[in-house]
Amino acid sequence: MAETKSSRFPIYAVIATVAFKLLFLLTHYIQEDAFITWRVAQNLLDYGVIGFNGDAKISASTTHFYVFVSYLFNLVFGKENFIEPLLIFNSILFTIGTLLLSHLVLKNPWHKAIFIFLIGILPPAIKISILGMEYGILFFLEMALLYYGFHKGKKWMLTLLPVLIMFTRIDTVIFLGIVFLVDLFWNRKIRWNYIFGGILGVLSTVAFNWFYFGELVNNTITAKKLLYSENFTIQQHIGYFFKSFGNFWGMLKVPGNFNPMTVVILIFELLCFIYLIRQREKRNYFLWMIFIFGWVKQIIFISQKSLFDWYYWVPQLLLFVPVLIFVLEQKEKRNLWLSLLVIFYIFPMFVFQTVHCIATGNGEWNYRRTIGTFLNQYEKDKNQWILLEPAGYVPYFSGLKTIDEVGLVDKQIQEEIKKDKVNYWINTVKTRKPKYLLSYQNLYEGNSENSLYYQTHYRLLKEFRVKDHLKSDNKILEKIYNLKPSGTDYNLYIRVD
């Protein structure tokens, strides 16, 4: 009876972890790109087209599968009420994913329960759960593949899950490839069901892109590569790496060129991994998979100058797994090890992320969202266009047709970038004549031909300033807002002719 009860501890831990993290929904910290996916889902609902602006087809979201999931939640709960249920759904799926992972690497139910909770409150886990991105679903699918496909030997899972994983994000080919290679070297045989699933996943994703959008890869990849591509010297590559690596292998985005905490954790992760794989346990099979994937994914994306931190959430967590296993399985002074880990790392990380969520949630929801709601009330004609960056909050809450600077949601601007990358913004304004411009800069400054054009054809409608949203009746919240102001000052212009 006691054994049966203890075997339920991991399930209780899942419930407790999800319930605990639901408090973060109060921060309203939702990633900008989530609103791009949700607008695509609502565009599908309204026009029957996967797009962003009416009936024009465009893969504005990086994830097809999550678009369809978001579409279903909009359909069931309505446009006004789907966000919270979807965030809860994401959090539940992610936490179930950590449960499956605990089954792969731990035996003791108590250890599993502690593992689930501690990994669930690390910064990347909180962000995966509440920021509205597709990584909650993705993490669940990847861990389900390892557990049901490779641990339980369910052949149909080896075929189905790679398709769903690839359809969620095309870059998951890295994860699927690493898993295949480790399995091949470990078992010295080929799982043909998995090969078939991988091929089917690639073909279905590419075929969907080609036959629906007329492109092989998502437009988001094409647009970012077009705008952000630069030629770096070897010295610049090295300098860029040392300036950026601390943001990715650690769990903190610390400004500056050197982050000693990241180096310490990185070394500790490596030492714990080496210690564990020397024990010749069956779980080493999965430890090799997740640890090699964590390294490879980060190295590839850092080498491609991918700054967006969500690319690194899953690798950050998987690389930290050996640390938690090492501490939980200490036979002597386990409580001391665990206490030190919680007090000096996990709890400070949790506090940092809490402050970050509150401050950034204020900057996004209470500030940037108000730009969209202002435009929604001011402009009743939703066929009018706005040129801006980024394409999340403001387009979603304004309902206006949108041209974004990067070209994620509008392909025409990509043609202007190809023709004249330096002047593509002003050229787009002149040729497309959008009714609204939302800019970080004062477009009237200077005596150039461009500033004269803006002064002639556009009027400053409203200024939006971060400093105006740093007040709260709650003094603690106000201190947090001022400690870490989040957002960017904007100027909103309206066309006068």
CSV table of C-alpha atoms in Angstrom, one decimal:
chain,number,residue,atom,x,y,z
A,1,MET,CA,0.0,0.0,0.0
A,2,ALA,CA,2.8,2.4,0.9
A,3,GLU,CA,4.6,1.5,-2.3
A,4,THR,CA,1.5,2.3,-4.4
A,5,LYS,CA,1.1,5.6,-2.6
A,6,SER,CA,4.7,6.6,-3.1
A,7,SER,CA,4.5,5.7,-6.8
A,8,ARG,CA,1.9,8.5,-7.1
A,9,PHE,CA,4.2,11.1,-5.8
A,10,PRO,CA,5.4,12.1,-9.4
A,11,ILE,CA,1.7,12.6,-10.4
A,12,TYR,CA,1.1,14.7,-7.3
A,13,ALA,CA,4.3,16.7,-8.2
A,14,VAL,CA,2.9,17.4,-11.7
A,15,ILE,CA,-0.4,18.7,-10.2
A,16,ALA,CA,1.5,20.8,-7.6
A,17,THR,CA,4.0,22.3,-10.1
A,18,VAL,CA,1.3,23.3,-12.6
A,19,ALA,CA,-0.9,24.8,-9.8
A,20,PHE,CA,2.1,26.7,-8.5
A,21,LYS,CA,3.2,28.1,-11.9
A,22,LEU,CA,-0.4,29.3,-12.6
A,23,LEU,CA,0.4,32.2,-10.3
A,24,PHE,CA,2.7,33.5,-13.1
A,25,LEU,CA,-0.4,34.0,-15.3
A,26,LEU,CA,-1.0,37.1,-13.1
A,27,THR,CA,2.1,38.7,-14.5
A,28,HIS,CA,0.6,38.8,-18.1
A,29,TYR,CA,4.1,38.1,-19.4
A,30,ILE,CA,3.4,36.8,-22.9
A,31,GLN,CA,6.0,36.6,-25.7
A,32,GLU,CA,5.4,39.0,-28.6
A,33,ASP,CA,5.7,36.1,-31.2
A,34,ALA,CA,2.9,34.2,-29.5
A,35,PHE,CA,0.5,36.9,-30.7
A,36,ILE,CA,1.8,36.4,-34.2
A,37,THR,CA,0.8,32.7,-34.1
A,38,TRP,CA,-2.5,33.6,-32.5
A,39,ARG,CA,-3.4,36.1,-35.1
A,40,VAL,CA,-2.5,33.6,-37.8
A,41,ALA,CA,-4.9,31.1,-36.0
A,42,GLN,CA,-7.6,33.8,-35.9
A,43,ASN,CA,-7.0,34.6,-39.6
A,44,LEU,CA,-7.6,31.0,-40.4
A,45,LEU,CA,-10.8,31.2,-38.3
A,46,ASP,CA,-12.0,34.4,-40.1
A,47,TYR,CA,-10.8,33.8,-43.7
A,48,GLY,CA,-10.2,30.1,-43.9
A,49,VAL,CA,-6.6,31.0,-44.8
A,50,ILE,CA,-3.3,30.5,-43.0
A,51,GLY,CA,-2.1,34.0,-43.2
A,52,PHE,CA,-1.9,37.3,-41.3
A,53,ASN,CA,-3.6,39.9,-43.5
A,54,GLY,CA,-6.9,38.7,-44.8
A,55,ASP,CA,-6.9,36.1,-47.6
A,56,ALA,CA,-3.2,36.4,-48.4
A,57,LYS,CA,-1.4,33.1,-47.6
A,58,ILE,CA,1.8,33.5,-45.6
A,59,SER,CA,3.6,31.3,-43.1
A,60,ALA,CA,4.0,34.2,-40.6
A,61,SER,CA,4.3,31.8,-37.7
A,62,THR,CA,7.3,29.5,-37.1
A,63,THR,CA,5.0,26.6,-36.1
A,64,HIS,CA,2.2,25.0,-38.1
A,65,PHE,CA,1.0,22.5,-35.5
A,66,TYR,CA,0.7,25.2,-32.8
A,67,VAL,CA,-1.3,27.3,-35.2
A,68,PHE,CA,-3.9,24.5,-35.5
A,69,VAL,CA,-3.9,24.0,-31.7
A,70,SER,CA,-4.5,27.7,-31.2
A,71,TYR,CA,-7.2,27.7,-33.9
A,72,LEU,CA,-9.0,25.0,-31.9
A,73,PHE,CA,-8.8,26.9,-28.7
A,74,ASN,CA,-10.1,30.0,-30.4
A,75,LEU,CA,-13.0,27.9,-31.8
A,76,VAL,CA,-13.9,26.4,-28.4
A,77,PHE,CA,-13.3,29.3,-26.0
A,78,GLY,CA,-13.7,32.3,-28.4
A,79,LYS,CA,-11.2,35.0,-29.3
A,80,GLU,CA,-11.7,36.9,-26.0
A,81,ASN,CA,-11.2,33.9,-23.7
A,82,PHE,CA,-8.8,31.4,-25.2
A,83,ILE,CA,-5.5,32.7,-23.9
A,84,GLU,CA,-5.6,31.5,-20.3
A,85,PRO,CA,-6.9,28.0,-21.2
A,86,LEU,CA,-4.2,27.7,-23.8
A,87,LEU,CA,-1.5,28.8,-21.4
A,88,ILE,CA,-2.7,26.3,-18.8
A,89,PHE,CA,-2.8,23.6,-21.5
A,90,ASN,CA,0.8,24.4,-22.4
A,91,SER,CA,1.9,24.3,-18.8
A,92,ILE,CA,0.2,20.9,-18.2
A,93,LEU,CA,1.8,19.4,-21.3
A,94,PHE,CA,5.3,20.7,-20.4
A,95,THR,CA,5.0,19.3,-16.9
A,96,ILE,CA,3.8,15.9,-18.1
A,97,GLY,CA,6.9,16.0,-20.4
A,98,THR,CA,9.1,16.5,-17.3
A,99,LEU,CA,7.2,13.5,-15.7
A,100,LEU,CA,8.1,11.3,-18.7
A,101,LEU,CA,11.7,12.6,-18.5
A,102,SER,CA,11.9,11.7,-14.8
A,103,HIS,CA,10.8,8.1,-15.6
A,104,LEU,CA,13.7,7.8,-18.1
A,105,VAL,CA,16.5,9.0,-15.7
A,106,LEU,CA,15.3,8.3,-12.2
A,107,LYS,CA,14.0,5.3,-10.2
A,108,ASN,CA,12.9,6.6,-6.8
A,109,PRO,CA,9.4,8.2,-6.8
A,110,TRP,CA,10.5,10.8,-4.3
A,111,HIS,CA,13.4,11.8,-6.5
A,112,LYS,CA,11.1,12.0,-9.5
A,113,ALA,CA,8.7,14.3,-7.6
A,114,ILE,CA,11.5,16.6,-6.5
A,115,PHE,CA,13.0,16.6,-10.0
A,116,ILE,CA,9.6,17.5,-11.6
A,117,PHE,CA,9.1,20.5,-9.2
A,118,LEU,CA,12.6,21.8,-9.3
A,119,ILE,CA,13.1,21.7,-13.0
A,120,GLY,CA,9.6,23.1,-13.4
A,121,ILE,CA,10.5,26.3,-11.6
A,122,LEU,CA,13.7,27.1,-13.4
A,123,PRO,CA,13.5,30.2,-15.7
A,124,PRO,CA,13.3,28.3,-19.0
A,125,ALA,CA,10.5,26.0,-17.7
A,126,ILE,CA,8.5,29.0,-16.4
A,127,LYS,CA,8.9,30.7,-19.8
A,128,ILE,CA,8.0,27.6,-21.7
A,129,SER,CA,4.8,27.3,-19.6
A,130,ILE,CA,3.4,30.8,-19.6
A,131,LEU,CA,4.8,32.8,-22.5
A,132,GLY,CA,2.4,31.3,-25.0
A,133,MET,CA,5.0,29.8,-27.4
A,134,GLU,CA,4.9,26.3,-28.8
A,135,TYR,CA,7.6,24.9,-26.6
A,136,GLY,CA,5.3,23.3,-24.0
A,137,ILE,CA,3.7,21.2,-26.7
A,138,LEU,CA,7.2,20.6,-28.3
A,139,PHE,CA,8.8,19.5,-25.1
A,140,PHE,CA,5.9,17.1,-24.4
A,141,LEU,CA,6.2,15.5,-27.9
A,142,GLU,CA,10.0,15.1,-27.6
A,143,MET,CA,9.9,13.5,-24.2
A,144,ALA,CA,6.9,11.3,-25.3
A,145,LEU,CA,9.0,10.1,-28.2
A,146,LEU,CA,11.9,9.1,-25.9
A,147,TYR,CA,9.6,7.5,-23.4
A,148,TYR,CA,7.0,5.7,-25.5
A,149,GLY,CA,9.0,5.2,-28.6
A,150,PHE,CA,12.5,4.4,-27.4
A,151,HIS,CA,11.9,3.3,-23.8
A,152,LYS,CA,8.6,1.4,-24.2
A,153,GLY,CA,9.2,0.4,-27.8
A,154,LYS,CA,5.9,1.5,-29.2
A,155,LYS,CA,6.6,1.3,-32.9
A,156,TRP,CA,3.6,3.5,-34.0
A,157,MET,CA,4.9,6.2,-31.7
A,158,LEU,CA,8.3,6.1,-33.5
A,159,THR,CA,6.4,6.8,-36.7
A,160,LEU,CA,3.7,9.3,-35.6
A,161,LEU,CA,5.6,11.6,-33.1
A,162,PRO,CA,8.5,12.6,-35.5
A,163,VAL,CA,5.7,13.9,-37.9
A,164,LEU,CA,4.1,16.0,-35.1
A,165,ILE,CA,7.5,17.2,-33.9
A,166,MET,CA,8.6,18.3,-37.3
A,167,PHE,CA,5.2,20.0,-37.9
A,168,THR,CA,5.6,21.9,-34.7
A,169,ARG,CA,9.1,23.3,-35.6
A,170,ILE,CA,11.2,22.5,-38.6
A,171,ASP,CA,14.4,23.0,-36.7
A,172,THR,CA,13.6,19.9,-34.6
A,173,VAL,CA,15.3,17.9,-37.3
A,174,ILE,CA,18.4,18.5,-35.0
A,175,PHE,CA,16.7,16.7,-32.1
A,176,LEU,CA,15.4,13.9,-34.3
A,177,GLY,CA,18.9,13.5,-35.9
A,178,ILE,CA,20.8,13.3,-32.6
A,179,VAL,CA,18.3,10.8,-31.2
A,180,PHE,CA,18.8,8.6,-34.3
A,181,LEU,CA,22.6,8.7,-34.1
A,182,VAL,CA,22.8,7.9,-30.4
A,183,ASP,CA,20.3,5.1,-30.8
A,184,LEU,CA,22.3,3.7,-33.8
A,185,PHE,CA,25.6,3.7,-31.9
A,186,TRP,CA,24.1,2.4,-28.7
A,187,ASN,CA,22.0,-0.5,-30.2
A,188,ARG,CA,23.9,-1.2,-33.4
A,189,LYS,CA,20.6,-1.5,-35.4
A,190,ILE,CA,18.3,0.8,-37.3
A,191,ARG,CA,14.7,1.3,-36.2
A,192,TRP,CA,13.0,1.5,-39.6
A,193,ASN,CA,9.8,2.8,-38.1
A,194,TYR,CA,11.7,5.8,-36.8
A,195,ILE,CA,13.4,6.3,-40.1
A,196,PHE,CA,10.0,6.2,-41.8
A,197,GLY,CA,8.6,8.6,-39.3
A,198,GLY,CA,11.5,11.0,-39.8
A,199,ILE,CA,11.2,10.9,-43.6
A,200,LEU,CA,7.4,11.3,-43.3
A,201,GLY,CA,7.9,14.3,-41.0
A,202,VAL,CA,10.3,16.0,-43.3
A,203,LEU,CA,8.3,15.3,-46.4
A,204,SER,CA,4.9,16.3,-44.9
A,205,THR,CA,6.3,19.6,-43.5
A,206,VAL,CA,8.1,20.5,-46.8
A,207,ALA,CA,5.2,19.4,-48.9
A,208,PHE,CA,2.7,21.4,-46.8
A,209,ASN,CA,4.9,24.5,-47.2
A,210,TRP,CA,5.3,23.9,-50.9
A,211,PHE,CA,1.7,23.1,-51.9
A,212,TYR,CA,0.1,25.6,-49.5
A,213,PHE,CA,2.5,28.5,-49.4
A,214,GLY,CA,4.7,27.9,-52.5
A,215,GLU,CA,7.9,27.7,-50.4
A,216,LEU,CA,10.1,25.0,-49.0
A,217,VAL,CA,10.7,26.5,-45.6
A,218,ASN,CA,8.7,28.8,-43.4
A,219,ASN,CA,8.6,32.5,-44.5
A,220,THR,CA,9.9,33.5,-41.0
A,221,ILE,CA,13.2,31.7,-41.8
A,222,THR,CA,13.5,33.3,-45.2
A,223,ALA,CA,12.7,36.8,-43.9
A,224,LYS,CA,15.1,36.7,-40.9
A,225,LYS,CA,17.9,35.4,-43.1
A,226,LEU,CA,17.4,38.1,-45.7
A,227,LEU,CA,17.4,41.0,-43.2
A,228,TYR,CA,19.8,39.9,-40.6
A,229,SER,CA,22.5,38.3,-42.8
A,230,GLU,CA,25.9,40.0,-42.5
A,231,ASN,CA,29.4,39.2,-43.4
A,232,PHE,CA,31.6,38.7,-40.4
A,233,THR,CA,35.4,38.4,-40.2
A,234,ILE,CA,36.9,35.6,-38.1
A,235,GLN,CA,37.7,38.1,-35.4
A,236,GLN,CA,34.1,39.4,-35.3
A,237,HIS,CA,32.8,35.8,-35.1
A,238,ILE,CA,35.0,35.2,-32.0
A,239,GLY,CA,34.1,38.5,-30.4
A,240,TYR,CA,30.4,37.8,-31.1
A,241,PHE,CA,30.6,34.4,-29.4
A,242,PHE,CA,32.3,35.7,-26.2
A,243,LYS,CA,29.8,38.5,-26.1
A,244,SER,CA,26.8,36.2,-26.5
A,245,PHE,CA,27.6,32.7,-25.0
A,246,GLY,CA,26.7,33.6,-21.4
A,247,ASN,CA,23.2,34.4,-22.4
A,248,PHE,CA,22.6,30.9,-23.8
A,249,TRP,CA,24.3,28.3,-21.7
A,250,GLY,CA,23.2,29.9,-18.5
A,251,MET,CA,19.7,30.7,-17.4
A,252,LEU,CA,20.2,34.4,-17.0
A,253,LYS,CA,20.5,37.1,-19.6
A,254,VAL,CA,23.3,39.0,-18.0
A,255,PRO,CA,24.7,42.0,-19.9
A,256,GLY,CA,28.4,42.2,-20.6
A,257,ASN,CA,31.0,40.0,-22.2
A,258,PHE,CA,31.6,37.6,-19.3
A,259,ASN,CA,29.3,35.8,-17.0
A,260,PRO,CA,31.2,33.8,-14.4
A,261,MET,CA,28.0,32.1,-13.1
A,262,THR,CA,27.4,30.7,-16.5
A,263,VAL,CA,31.0,29.3,-16.7
A,264,VAL,CA,30.6,27.6,-13.3
A,265,ILE,CA,27.3,26.0,-14.1
A,266,LEU,CA,28.6,24.9,-17.5
A,267,ILE,CA,31.6,23.2,-15.9
A,268,PHE,CA,29.4,21.6,-13.2
A,269,GLU,CA,26.9,20.3,-15.8
A,270,LEU,CA,29.8,18.6,-17.7
A,271,LEU,CA,31.3,17.1,-14.5
A,272,CYS,CA,27.9,15.8,-13.4
A,273,PHE,CA,27.3,14.3,-16.8
A,274,ILE,CA,30.7,12.6,-16.9
A,275,TYR,CA,30.1,11.3,-13.3
A,276,LEU,CA,26.7,9.8,-14.3
A,277,ILE,CA,27.7,8.1,-17.5
A,278,ARG,CA,30.6,6.3,-15.8
A,279,GLN,CA,28.1,4.4,-13.7
A,280,ARG,CA,27.0,2.3,-16.7
A,281,GLU,CA,23.2,2.6,-16.0
A,282,LYS,CA,20.6,2.0,-18.7
A,283,ARG,CA,19.5,5.6,-18.4
A,284,ASN,CA,22.9,6.7,-20.0
A,285,TYR,CA,21.2,5.9,-23.3
A,286,PHE,CA,18.9,8.9,-22.8
A,287,LEU,CA,21.4,11.0,-21.0
A,288,TRP,CA,23.6,10.9,-24.1
A,289,MET,CA,20.7,11.9,-26.3
A,290,ILE,CA,19.6,14.9,-24.3
A,291,PHE,CA,23.1,16.1,-23.4
A,292,ILE,CA,24.5,15.9,-27.0
A,293,PHE,CA,21.3,17.5,-28.3
A,294,GLY,CA,21.6,20.4,-25.8
A,295,TRP,CA,25.2,21.1,-26.9
A,296,VAL,CA,24.6,20.7,-30.6
A,297,LYS,CA,21.4,22.8,-30.7
A,298,GLN,CA,23.1,25.7,-28.9
A,299,ILE,CA,26.3,25.6,-30.9
A,300,ILE,CA,24.3,25.6,-34.2
A,301,PHE,CA,22.1,28.4,-33.3
A,302,ILE,CA,24.9,30.5,-31.7
A,303,SER,CA,26.9,30.0,-34.9
A,304,GLN,CA,24.0,31.3,-36.9
A,305,LYS,CA,23.7,34.5,-34.7
A,306,SER,CA,20.3,33.4,-33.4
A,307,LEU,CA,19.7,35.9,-30.6
A,308,PHE,CA,16.2,35.0,-29.7
A,309,ASP,CA,16.3,33.3,-26.3
A,310,TRP,CA,13.5,30.9,-26.8
A,311,TYR,CA,15.7,28.8,-29.1
A,312,TYR,CA,17.7,27.9,-26.0
A,313,TRP,CA,15.0,27.1,-23.5
A,314,VAL,CA,14.8,23.3,-24.0
A,315,PRO,CA,18.6,22.8,-24.3
A,316,GLN,CA,19.1,24.9,-21.1
A,317,LEU,CA,16.8,22.5,-19.2
A,318,LEU,CA,18.2,19.3,-20.7
A,319,LEU,CA,21.8,20.3,-20.0
A,320,PHE,CA,20.8,20.9,-16.3
A,321,VAL,CA,19.2,17.5,-15.9
A,322,PRO,CA,22.5,15.7,-14.9
A,323,VAL,CA,23.0,18.3,-12.1
A,324,LEU,CA,19.6,17.4,-10.6
A,325,ILE,CA,20.2,13.7,-10.9
A,326,PHE,CA,23.7,14.0,-9.4
A,327,VAL,CA,22.4,15.9,-6.3
A,328,LEU,CA,19.2,13.8,-5.8
A,329,GLU,CA,21.2,10.5,-5.8
A,330,GLN,CA,23.9,11.5,-3.4
A,331,LYS,CA,24.1,8.7,-0.8
A,332,GLU,CA,25.8,10.9,1.8
A,333,LYS,CA,24.8,14.4,2.7
A,334,ARG,CA,22.1,14.4,0.1
A,335,ASN,CA,20.1,17.0,2.0
A,336,LEU,CA,23.1,19.3,2.2
A,337,TRP,CA,23.7,19.0,-1.5
A,338,LEU,CA,20.1,19.6,-2.3
A,339,SER,CA,19.9,22.6,0.1
A,340,LEU,CA,22.9,24.2,-1.4
A,341,LEU,CA,21.6,23.8,-4.9
A,342,VAL,CA,18.2,25.2,-4.0
A,343,ILE,CA,19.5,28.1,-1.9
A,344,PHE,CA,22.4,29.2,-4.1
A,345,TYR,CA,21.0,28.5,-7.6
A,346,ILE,CA,17.4,27.4,-8.1
A,347,PHE,CA,15.8,29.8,-5.6
A,348,PRO,CA,17.8,32.9,-6.9
A,349,MET,CA,16.9,31.8,-10.5
A,350,PHE,CA,13.3,31.6,-9.5
A,351,VAL,CA,13.3,35.0,-7.8
A,352,PHE,CA,15.1,36.5,-10.8
A,353,GLN,CA,12.5,35.0,-13.2
A,354,THR,CA,9.6,36.2,-11.0
A,355,VAL,CA,10.9,39.8,-11.1
A,356,HIS,CA,11.6,39.5,-14.8
A,357,CYS,CA,8.1,38.2,-15.5
A,358,ILE,CA,6.4,41.0,-13.4
A,359,ALA,CA,8.6,43.8,-15.0
A,360,THR,CA,8.4,42.5,-18.6
A,361,GLY,CA,4.7,41.6,-18.2
A,362,ASN,CA,4.1,45.2,-17.3
A,363,GLY,CA,6.1,46.4,-20.3
A,364,GLU,CA,4.3,44.1,-22.7
A,365,TRP,CA,0.7,43.9,-21.4
A,366,ASN,CA,0.3,47.2,-19.6
A,367,TYR,CA,2.3,49.2,-22.1
A,368,ARG,CA,2.8,47.8,-25.6
A,369,ARG,CA,-0.7,46.3,-25.6
A,370,THR,CA,-2.2,49.8,-25.0
A,371,ILE,CA,-0.8,50.9,-28.3
A,372,GLY,CA,-2.8,48.2,-30.0
A,373,THR,CA,-6.0,49.0,-28.0
A,374,PHE,CA,-5.6,52.7,-28.7
A,375,LEU,CA,-5.4,52.0,-32.4
A,376,ASN,CA,-8.3,49.6,-32.2
A,377,GLN,CA,-10.6,52.3,-30.8
A,378,TYR,CA,-9.1,55.1,-33.0
A,379,GLU,CA,-9.2,53.4,-36.3
A,380,LYS,CA,-12.5,51.6,-37.1
A,381,ASP,CA,-11.5,50.6,-40.7
A,382,LYS,CA,-9.5,47.4,-40.2
A,383,ASN,CA,-8.4,47.4,-43.8
A,384,GLN,CA,-6.0,50.2,-43.1
A,385,TRP,CA,-2.3,49.4,-42.9
A,386,ILE,CA,0.4,50.0,-40.3
A,387,LEU,CA,4.2,49.7,-40.7
A,388,LEU,CA,6.0,48.7,-37.5
A,389,GLU,CA,8.2,46.3,-35.7
A,390,PRO,CA,7.6,43.9,-34.0
A,391,ALA,CA,4.4,42.3,-35.4
A,392,GLY,CA,2.9,40.9,-32.1
A,393,TYR,CA,1.0,42.9,-29.6
A,394,VAL,CA,0.1,46.0,-31.7
A,395,PRO,CA,-1.3,44.2,-34.8
A,396,TYR,CA,-3.1,41.7,-32.6
A,397,PHE,CA,-4.9,44.2,-30.4
A,398,SER,CA,-5.4,46.9,-33.2
A,399,GLY,CA,-6.7,44.5,-35.8
A,400,LEU,CA,-5.1,46.5,-38.5
A,401,LYS,CA,-3.4,45.1,-41.6
A,402,THR,CA,0.3,45.0,-41.0
A,403,ILE,CA,3.7,45.4,-42.7
A,404,ASP,CA,6.5,44.5,-40.3
A,405,GLU,CA,10.1,45.6,-40.8
A,406,VAL,CA,11.5,42.1,-41.0
A,407,GLY,CA,8.9,40.8,-43.5
A,408,LEU,CA,7.5,38.0,-41.2
A,409,VAL,CA,3.9,38.9,-42.0
A,410,ASP,CA,4.2,40.7,-45.3
A,411,LYS,CA,6.3,39.4,-48.2
A,412,GLN,CA,6.3,42.6,-50.3
A,413,ILE,CA,8.7,44.4,-48.0
A,414,GLN,CA,11.2,41.6,-48.6
A,415,GLU,CA,11.3,42.8,-52.2
A,416,GLU,CA,12.2,46.3,-51.0
A,417,ILE,CA,15.0,44.8,-48.8
A,418,LYS,CA,16.4,42.9,-51.9
A,419,LYS,CA,16.4,46.0,-54.0
A,420,ASP,CA,17.8,48.5,-51.4
A,421,LYS,CA,18.5,47.2,-47.9
A,422,VAL,CA,19.7,50.6,-46.6
A,423,ASN,CA,16.5,52.5,-47.7
A,424,TYR,CA,13.9,49.8,-47.7
A,425,TRP,CA,11.9,51.4,-44.9
A,426,ILE,CA,11.4,54.7,-46.6
A,427,ASN,CA,10.9,53.1,-50.0
A,428,THR,CA,8.1,50.9,-48.5
A,429,VAL,CA,6.5,54.0,-47.0
A,430,LYS,CA,6.6,55.8,-50.4
A,431,THR,CA,5.3,52.9,-52.4
A,432,ARG,CA,2.7,51.3,-50.0
A,433,LYS,CA,1.6,54.6,-48.3
A,434,PRO,CA,0.5,52.9,-45.1
A,435,LYS,CA,-1.9,55.0,-43.0
A,436,TYR,CA,0.1,54.5,-39.8
A,437,LEU,CA,3.7,54.3,-39.0
A,438,LEU,CA,5.0,53.1,-35.6
A,439,SER,CA,8.6,54.0,-35.1
A,440,TYR,CA,11.3,53.8,-32.3
A,441,GLN,CA,12.7,57.0,-33.8
A,442,ASN,CA,11.6,60.6,-34.3
A,443,LEU,CA,11.0,60.5,-38.1
A,444,TYR,CA,11.1,64.4,-38.2
A,445,GLU,CA,14.7,64.7,-37.0
A,446,GLY,CA,17.3,65.8,-39.4
A,447,ASN,CA,17.2,67.8,-42.6
A,448,SER,CA,17.3,64.9,-45.0
A,449,GLU,CA,15.0,64.2,-47.8
A,450,ASN,CA,13.4,61.4,-45.8
A,451,SER,CA,12.6,63.5,-42.8
A,452,LEU,CA,11.1,66.2,-45.1
A,453,TYR,CA,8.9,63.4,-46.7
A,454,TYR,CA,7.6,62.3,-43.3
A,455,GLN,CA,6.9,65.9,-42.2
A,456,THR,CA,5.0,66.5,-45.5
A,457,HIS,CA,2.9,63.3,-45.5
A,458,TYR,CA,2.6,62.2,-41.9
A,459,ARG,CA,1.5,63.8,-38.6
A,460,LEU,CA,2.6,62.7,-35.2
A,461,LEU,CA,-0.5,61.2,-33.7
A,462,LYS,CA,0.7,60.1,-30.3
A,463,GLU,CA,3.8,59.4,-28.3
A,464,PHE,CA,4.1,56.3,-26.2
A,465,ARG,CA,6.7,56.3,-23.5
A,466,VAL,CA,7.8,53.5,-21.1
A,467,LYS,CA,8.2,55.9,-18.2
A,468,ASP,CA,4.5,56.6,-18.2
A,469,HIS,CA,3.8,52.9,-17.3
A,470,LEU,CA,6.1,52.5,-14.3
A,471,LYS,CA,3.6,53.5,-11.6
A,472,SER,CA,1.4,51.2,-9.5
A,473,ASP,CA,-0.7,51.5,-6.4
A,474,ASN,CA,1.3,48.5,-5.1
A,475,LYS,CA,4.7,49.9,-4.0
A,476,ILE,CA,6.5,46.6,-4.4
A,477,LEU,CA,5.3,46.3,-8.0
A,478,GLU,CA,6.3,49.9,-8.7
A,479,LYS,CA,9.8,49.2,-7.4
A,480,ILE,CA,10.1,46.2,-9.7
A,481,TYR,CA,8.8,48.2,-12.6
A,482,ASN,CA,11.4,50.8,-12.0
A,483,LEU,CA,14.1,48.3,-11.2
A,484,LYS,CA,13.8,46.7,-14.7
A,485,PRO,CA,11.8,49.0,-17.0
A,486,SER,CA,10.7,46.9,-20.0
A,487,GLY,CA,9.7,48.2,-23.4
A,488,THR,CA,10.6,50.7,-26.1
A,489,ASP,CA,9.5,54.3,-26.6
A,490,TYR,CA,7.4,54.7,-29.8
A,491,ASN,CA,6.1,57.5,-32.0
A,492,LEU,CA,2.8,56.9,-33.8
A,493,TYR,CA,2.3,58.8,-37.1
A,494,ILE,CA,-0.8,59.1,-39.3
A,495,ARG,CA,-0.8,59.9,-43.0
A,496,VAL,CA,-2.3,63.2,-43.8
A,497,ASP,CA,-2.9,62.9,-47.5
